[in-house]
Coordinates of C-alpha atoms in Angstrom, one line a residue:
X1 CA 29.2 13.4 8.6
X2 CA 29.1 9.4 8.4
X3 CA 32.3 7.5 9.6
X4 CA 32.6 3.5 9.0
X5 CA 34.8 2.1 11.7
X6 CA 36.3 -1.0 12.8
X7 CA 36.5 -2.4 16.7
X8 CA 37.3 -5.2 18.6
X9 CA 36.4 -6.1 22.1
X10 CA 38.6 -7.5 24.6
X11 CA 37.2 -11.1 24.2
X12 CA 38.4 -10.6 20.4
X13 CA 34.9 -10.0 18.9
X14 CA 35.1 -7.8 16.0
X15 CA 32.3 -5.1 15.2
X16 CA 31.8 -3.1 11.9
X17 CA 29.3 -0.2 11.4
X18 CA 28.7 3.3 9.6
X19 CA 28.3 6.0 12.8
X20 CA 27.3 9.6 12.1
X21 CA 29.1 11.8 14.1
X22 CA 31.2 15.1 13.8
X23 CA 34.4 14.2 14.0
X24 CA 36.5 11.1 14.4
X25 CA 37.1 11.7 18.4
X26 CA 33.4 11.2 18.8
X27 CA 33.4 8.1 17.3
X28 CA 36.2 6.9 18.9
X29 CA 34.9 8.0 22.0
X30 CA 31.2 6.2 21.2
X31 CA 33.8 2.7 20.6
X32 CA 35.2 3.2 24.0
X33 CA 31.9 3.8 25.8
X34 CA 30.8 0.9 24.5
X35 CA 33.9 -1.1 25.5
X36 CA 35.4 -1.5 22.2
X37 CA 39.0 -0.9 21.4
X38 CA 39.2 1.2 17.7
X39 CA 40.9 -0.8 14.9
X40 CA 40.2 1.5 12.2
X41 CA 38.1 4.4 11.1
X42 CA 37.6 6.0 7.7
X43 CA 34.9 8.8 6.3
X44 CA 32.0 6.8 4.6
X45 CA 28.8 7.7 2.6
X46 CA 27.6 4.4 2.5
X47 CA 24.4 5.5 4.4
X48 CA 22.3 5.7 1.4
X49 CA 23.5 2.7 -0.5
X50 CA 23.1 0.7 2.6
X51 CA 19.6 1.2 2.1
X52 CA 19.2 0.2 -1.4
X53 CA 18.0 -3.5 -0.4
X54 CA 15.0 -1.9 0.8
X55 CA 12.6 -2.1 -2.6
X56 CA 9.5 -1.7 -0.4
X57 CA 8.1 -1.2 2.9
X58 CA 7.5 -4.5 5.0
X59 CA 3.6 -5.3 5.1
X60 CA 1.5 -4.2 7.5
X61 CA 0.6 -7.6 9.1
X62 CA 4.2 -7.7 9.5
X63 CA 4.3 -4.4 11.4
X64 CA 1.3 -5.6 13.3
X65 CA 3.1 -8.4 14.6
X66 CA 6.5 -6.6 15.4
X67 CA 4.5 -4.0 17.5
X68 CA 2.3 -6.9 19.3
X69 CA 5.5 -8.4 20.3
X70 CA 7.4 -5.5 21.2
X71 CA 4.7 -4.3 23.4
X72 CA 4.1 -7.6 25.4
X73 CA 8.5 -7.6 26.2
X74 CA 8.1 -4.2 27.2
X75 CA 5.2 -4.6 29.6
X76 CA 7.1 -7.5 31.1
X77 CA 10.1 -5.3 31.7
X78 CA 12.4 -6.7 29.2
X79 CA 14.8 -3.9 27.9
X80 CA 14.6 -2.3 24.1
X81 CA 18.0 -3.7 23.5
X82 CA 17.0 -7.2 24.7
X83 CA 13.4 -6.8 22.8
X84 CA 15.2 -6.0 19.5
X85 CA 18.0 -9.0 19.8
X86 CA 14.9 -11.2 20.3
X87 CA 12.6 -9.8 17.7
X88 CA 15.4 -9.8 15.2
X89 CA 15.9 -13.4 16.0
X90 CA 12.1 -14.7 15.4
X91 CA 11.0 -12.4 12.6
X92 CA 10.2 -14.1 9.5
X93 CA 10.5 -11.2 7.0
X94 CA 14.1 -10.5 5.7
X95 CA 13.7 -7.2 5.1
X96 CA 12.3 -6.3 8.5
X97 CA 15.2 -8.9 10.0
X98 CA 17.8 -7.1 8.7
X99 CA 16.3 -3.5 9.6
X100 CA 15.9 -4.9 13.2
X101 CA 19.5 -6.1 13.6
X102 CA 20.7 -2.2 12.5
X103 CA 18.4 -0.7 14.8
X104 CA 19.5 -2.9 17.5
X105 CA 23.1 -1.9 16.6
X106 CA 22.7 2.1 16.7
X107 CA 20.3 2.0 20.4
X108 CA 23.5 0.0 21.5
X109 CA 25.6 2.8 20.5
X110 CA 23.9 5.4 22.1
X111 CA 20.7 6.4 19.7
X112 CA 17.0 6.6 20.8
X113 CA 15.3 3.6 18.9
X114 CA 13.3 6.7 16.8
X115 CA 16.7 7.7 16.0
X116 CA 17.7 4.7 15.0
X117 CA 14.5 4.0 13.1
X118 CA 15.0 7.1 11.1
X119 CA 18.1 5.6 9.4
X120 CA 16.1 3.0 8.0
X121 CA 13.0 5.0 7.0
X122 CA 12.5 2.8 4.0
X123 CA 11.2 0.0 6.3
X124 CA 9.7 1.8 9.5
X125 CA 6.8 4.5 8.1
X126 CA 7.1 7.9 9.4
X127 CA 4.1 7.6 11.4
X128 CA 5.3 4.6 13.5
X129 CA 8.5 6.7 13.8
X130 CA 6.8 9.7 15.0
X131 CA 4.5 7.4 17.4
X132 CA 8.0 5.9 18.9
X133 CA 9.3 9.5 19.3
X134 CA 5.8 10.5 21.0
X135 CA 6.5 7.5 23.3
X136 CA 9.7 8.4 24.3
X137 CA 9.5 11.7 25.3
X138 CA 6.1 10.8 27.1
X139 CA 7.5 7.6 28.8
X140 CA 5.0 5.2 28.0
X141 CA 6.7 3.3 24.7
X142 CA 4.7 0.3 25.5
X143 CA 1.5 1.7 25.4
X144 CA 2.7 3.5 21.9
X145 CA 3.4 0.0 20.5
X146 CA -0.2 -1.6 21.9
X147 CA -1.7 0.8 19.9
X148 CA 0.3 0.9 16.7
X149 CA -0.5 -2.9 16.9
X150 CA -4.0 -2.3 16.9
X151 CA -3.9 0.4 14.3
X152 CA -1.8 -1.6 11.8
X153 CA -4.0 -5.3 12.5
X154 CA -6.8 -2.9 11.4
X155 CA -5.0 -1.5 8.6
X156 CA -4.3 -4.9 7.8
X157 CA -7.7 -6.3 7.8
X158 CA -9.4 -3.6 5.6
X159 CA -6.2 -4.4 2.9
X160 CA -7.6 -8.3 3.0
X161 CA -11.2 -7.2 2.5
X162 CA -10.4 -5.1 -0.5
X163 CA -8.1 -8.1 -1.9
X164 CA -10.7 -10.4 -1.1
X165 CA -13.2 -8.5 -3.2
X166 CA -11.1 -7.9 -5.9
X167 CA -10.2 -11.7 -6.3
X168 CA -13.4 -12.9 -7.9
X169 CA -13.7 -10.4 -10.4
X170 CA -10.0 -10.4 -11.5
X171 CA -10.1 -14.2 -11.8
X172 CA -13.3 -14.1 -14.2
X173 CA -12.2 -11.6 -15.8
X174 CA -8.9 -13.7 -16.9
X175 CA -11.1 -16.6 -17.8
X176 CA -13.1 -14.6 -20.1
X177 CA -10.3 -13.0 -21.4
X178 CA -8.4 -16.5 -22.2
X179 CA -11.5 -18.3 -23.4
X180 CA -12.0 -15.4 -25.9
X181 CA -8.5 -15.7 -27.1
X182 CA -8.4 -19.4 -27.2
X183 CA -12.2 -19.3 -29.3
X184 CA -10.3 -16.7 -31.9
X185 CA -7.0 -18.3 -31.9
X186 CA -7.9 -21.8 -32.2
X187 CA -11.7 -22.7 -33.1
X188 CA -12.5 -19.8 -35.3
X189 CA -9.2 -20.4 -37.7
X190 CA -11.2 -24.2 -38.5
X191 CA -14.4 -22.6 -39.6
X192 CA -12.6 -20.0 -42.2
X193 CA -11.6 -22.3 -45.1
X194 CA -15.1 -23.7 -45.0
X195 CA -16.8 -20.2 -44.9
X196 CA -14.2 -18.9 -47.8
X197 CA -15.1 -21.7 -50.1
X198 CA -18.7 -22.0 -49.3
X199 CA -19.2 -18.6 -51.0
X200 CA -22.0 -17.2 -49.1
X201 CA -21.7 -14.0 -47.9
X202 CA -20.4 -13.2 -44.4
X203 CA -22.4 -11.4 -42.1
X204 CA -20.6 -8.3 -40.3
X205 CA -20.6 -9.9 -36.9
X206 CA -18.8 -12.9 -38.6
X207 CA -16.1 -10.7 -40.5
X208 CA -15.2 -8.6 -37.4
X209 CA -14.6 -12.0 -35.6
X210 CA -12.6 -13.3 -38.6
X211 CA -10.3 -9.8 -38.6
X212 CA -9.9 -10.2 -35.1
X213 CA -8.8 -13.9 -35.4
X214 CA -6.4 -13.0 -38.3
X215 CA -4.6 -10.1 -36.6
X216 CA -4.1 -12.3 -33.2
X217 CA -2.7 -15.3 -35.2
X218 CA -0.3 -13.0 -37.5
X219 CA 0.5 -10.5 -35.3
X220 CA 0.3 -11.2 -31.8
X221 CA 4.1 -10.6 -31.6
X222 CA 3.0 -6.7 -31.9
X223 CA 0.1 -6.9 -29.6
X224 CA 1.9 -8.3 -26.9
X225 CA 5.0 -5.6 -26.4
X226 CA 1.9 -3.1 -27.1
X227 CA 0.1 -4.3 -24.1
X228 CA 3.1 -4.7 -22.1
X229 CA 4.1 -1.1 -22.9
X230 CA 1.1 0.3 -22.3
X231 CA 0.9 -1.0 -18.6
X232 CA 4.5 -0.1 -17.9
X233 CA 3.3 3.2 -19.3
X234 CA 0.3 3.8 -17.3
X235 CA 2.3 2.5 -14.0
X236 CA 5.0 4.7 -14.7
X237 CA 2.6 7.9 -15.2
X238 CA 0.9 6.6 -11.8
X239 CA 4.2 7.4 -10.2
X240 CA 4.6 10.7 -11.2
X241 CA 2.9 13.4 -9.4
X242 CA 0.3 14.4 -12.3
X243 CA -0.4 10.8 -12.8
X244 CA -0.8 10.0 -9.3
X245 CA -3.6 13.1 -8.8
X246 CA -5.0 11.9 -11.8
X247 CA -5.9 8.2 -10.7
X248 CA -6.6 9.2 -7.0
X249 CA -8.9 11.9 -8.4
X250 CA -10.8 9.2 -10.5
X251 CA -10.6 7.0 -7.3
X252 CA -13.1 9.3 -5.5
X253 CA -15.1 10.5 -8.0
X254 CA -15.7 7.2 -10.4
X255 CA -19.2 6.0 -9.7
X256 CA -19.1 2.7 -8.1
X257 CA -16.0 2.4 -6.2
X258 CA -16.3 6.5 -4.9
X259 CA -18.4 5.5 -2.3
X260 CA -15.9 2.4 -0.5
X261 CA -13.0 4.7 -1.3
X262 CA -14.1 7.7 0.5
X263 CA -15.3 5.2 3.5
X264 CA -11.7 3.6 3.7
X265 CA -10.1 6.9 3.6
X266 CA -12.6 8.1 6.4
X267 CA -11.8 5.5 8.5
X268 CA -8.0 5.8 8.0
X269 CA -7.8 9.3 8.2
X270 CA -10.2 9.1 11.9
X271 CA -8.0 6.1 13.2
X272 CA -4.6 7.4 12.4
X273 CA -5.9 11.3 13.9
X274 CA -6.9 9.4 17.0
X275 CA -4.4 7.5 17.6
X276 CA -1.7 10.2 17.2
X277 CA -3.6 12.6 19.3
X278 CA -4.3 10.2 22.0
X279 CA -0.7 9.7 21.9
X280 CA 0.0 13.8 23.0
X281 CA 1.0 14.7 19.6
X282 CA -0.2 18.1 18.5
X283 CA -3.1 18.5 16.3
X284 CA -0.9 20.4 13.5
X285 CA 1.5 17.5 13.7
X286 CA -1.2 14.9 13.9
X287 CA -2.7 16.4 10.6
X288 CA 0.8 16.8 8.8
X289 CA 1.4 12.9 10.0
X290 CA -2.3 12.0 8.0
X291 CA -1.8 13.5 5.3
X292 CA 1.2 11.0 4.4
X293 CA -0.9 7.9 5.0
X294 CA -4.1 8.6 4.1
X295 CA -3.7 6.7 0.7
X296 CA -4.7 9.2 -1.7
X297 CA -2.6 12.2 -3.1
X298 CA -6.1 14.6 -3.4
X299 CA -7.4 14.1 0.0
X300 CA -3.6 14.6 1.3
X301 CA -3.5 18.0 -0.5
X302 CA -7.0 18.8 1.1
X303 CA -5.5 17.7 4.6
X304 CA -2.3 20.0 4.0
X305 CA -4.8 23.1 3.2
X306 CA -6.8 22.0 6.4
X307 CA -3.8 22.1 8.5
X308 CA -2.8 25.6 7.7
X309 CA -6.8 26.7 8.5
X310 CA -5.9 25.6 11.5
X311 CA -3.3 27.0 12.4
X312 CA -4.9 30.4 11.6
X313 CA -7.6 29.7 14.0
X314 CA -10.4 27.6 12.2
X315 CA -12.0 24.9 13.6
X316 CA -10.9 21.3 12.3
X317 CA -14.8 20.7 11.4
X318 CA -15.3 23.4 9.3
X319 CA -11.9 22.8 7.3
X320 CA -12.8 19.2 6.8
X321 CA -16.2 20.0 6.0
X322 CA -14.8 22.4 3.3
X323 CA -12.7 19.7 1.6
X324 CA -16.1 18.0 0.4
X325 CA -14.7 15.1 0.6
X326 CA -15.3 13.3 3.5
X327 CA -19.1 12.4 4.6
X328 CA -21.4 14.6 6.6
X329 CA -21.0 12.6 9.8
X330 CA -17.2 12.9 10.0
X331 CA -17.9 16.6 10.4
X332 CA -20.5 16.2 12.9
X333 CA -18.4 13.9 15.1
X334 CA -15.4 16.3 15.2
X335 CA -17.4 19.1 15.8
X336 CA -18.8 17.1 18.8
X337 CA -15.3 16.0 19.9
X338 CA -13.8 19.4 19.5
X339 CA -16.9 21.1 21.7
X340 CA -16.9 18.0 24.2
X341 CA -12.5 18.0 24.5
X342 CA -12.8 14.2 23.8
X343 CA -11.6 14.3 20.1
X344 CA -9.5 11.2 20.2
X345 CA -12.5 9.0 21.4
X346 CA -14.8 10.7 19.2
X347 CA -12.4 9.5 16.2
X348 CA -11.7 6.2 17.5
X349 CA -15.3 5.5 17.6
X350 CA -15.7 7.3 14.0
X351 CA -12.9 5.0 12.7
X352 CA -14.9 1.6 13.8
X353 CA -18.2 2.6 12.6
X354 CA -16.6 3.7 8.6
X355 CA -14.5 0.1 8.9
X356 CA -17.6 -2.1 9.2
X357 CA -19.3 0.6 6.6
X358 CA -16.5 -0.4 4.3
X359 CA -16.6 -3.9 5.0
X360 CA -20.4 -4.4 4.4
X361 CA -19.9 -1.8 0.9
X362 CA -17.2 -4.7 0.0
X363 CA -19.4 -7.5 0.6
X364 CA -22.4 -5.6 -1.3
X365 CA -20.1 -4.7 -4.4
X366 CA -18.8 -8.2 -4.4
X367 CA -22.3 -9.7 -4.3
X368 CA -23.2 -7.6 -7.1
X369 CA -20.2 -8.3 -9.0
X370 CA -21.0 -11.6 -9.2
X371 CA -23.6 -11.9 -11.9
X372 CA -22.4 -8.9 -13.5
X373 CA -19.3 -10.4 -14.5
X374 CA -20.9 -13.8 -15.3
X375 CA -23.5 -12.1 -17.4
X376 CA -21.0 -9.9 -19.5
X377 CA -18.9 -13.2 -20.0
X378 CA -21.9 -15.1 -21.2
X379 CA -22.7 -11.8 -23.7
X380 CA -19.1 -11.8 -25.1
X381 CA -19.1 -15.9 -25.8
X382 CA -22.5 -16.2 -27.0
X383 CA -21.5 -13.1 -29.2
X384 CA -18.5 -15.5 -30.9
X385 CA -20.8 -18.5 -30.7
X386 CA -23.2 -16.7 -32.9
X387 CA -21.1 -15.4 -35.2
X388 CA -19.9 -18.6 -36.1
X389 CA -23.3 -19.9 -36.5
X390 CA -24.7 -17.3 -38.6
X391 CA -22.8 -18.2 -41.7
X392 CA -23.8 -22.1 -41.2
X393 CA -27.1 -21.3 -41.0
X394 CA -26.8 -19.6 -44.3
X395 CA -25.5 -22.3 -45.7
X396 CA -28.0 -24.9 -45.2
X397 CA -30.4 -22.6 -46.6
X398 CA -28.5 -22.1 -50.0
X399 CA -28.2 -25.9 -50.4
X400 CA -31.9 -26.5 -49.5
X401 CA -33.0 -23.9 -52.3

């Protein structure tokens, strides 16, 4: 049961909050243990509402900085409460700042750090919370924070590489679409009257462009809502179970993007599994956590199936091989790790390898896309220019005759 309480200290400081307890007596005991006097206590179900402001998780860059700074202070001997208080004051992300403030309050009330973070799971990923819990149990929370900072730093690096690779083709596509629309809606109409008065039979490409130009000029108010509606529907469908499975299946099967996506997924799988196992988490629990952060529903389903096979006694290398998704090298590395008893170290090296492979593949893709997009744009604009010029040549020939 959740209770909303108000308390006051001997110095007159007022404290308000929400506390989860079985009875009101437990809330009173918590308040008095923290040297406060209870003023009012009432039942509340605002726990869910307090989290509605968190529409999205914080960025991996923010989590990486948070973990790195937390590790530095813990390693210097600063208490958890003091660390949280300092981090709340200096974190720039407002969503993370508010979450840290609530976590700090809960830790002061007697919650463990992982329990306090679970109450803010819209902000802190489940993987992060599980790792914190493992660190509390093993007594090496500072080491866990260092590992998680490295983990999120590498995740952020890969994401930035993907964004950089996609930036050029996206910008060029927008420019190409803008140029085509400008030619069809502003340049093409100036030739329509001349074409109609000439009496010359228009070629098929010119008639096609004239029809498109006419449609854009007179029915733009219909086209725009249709385009927006299609984008919104596609977005909504991608958030459904069947839609996400469809789009994620395309990502790992479509030529051109298949290899890059598989390398990124392989890197994420190996790195996350290595981090979890190095922190003392069992293989079954680690696989369950990895399936939630791998970033692809199809692969996640395969990992969950692999987990059940491992539970029955099958080696991980064989179950991963049967998924027919990951590269053969990963299967071989898993087998070596299982035989040598150093699976976490092998997975870390494998993740580093596929990080570099993914980066090289992204650079190659960008290098190939630049000339392809330039040629495609030149063909489209050239087609428009030629289609407008063809009737003019026919008109000149008619005058000369």
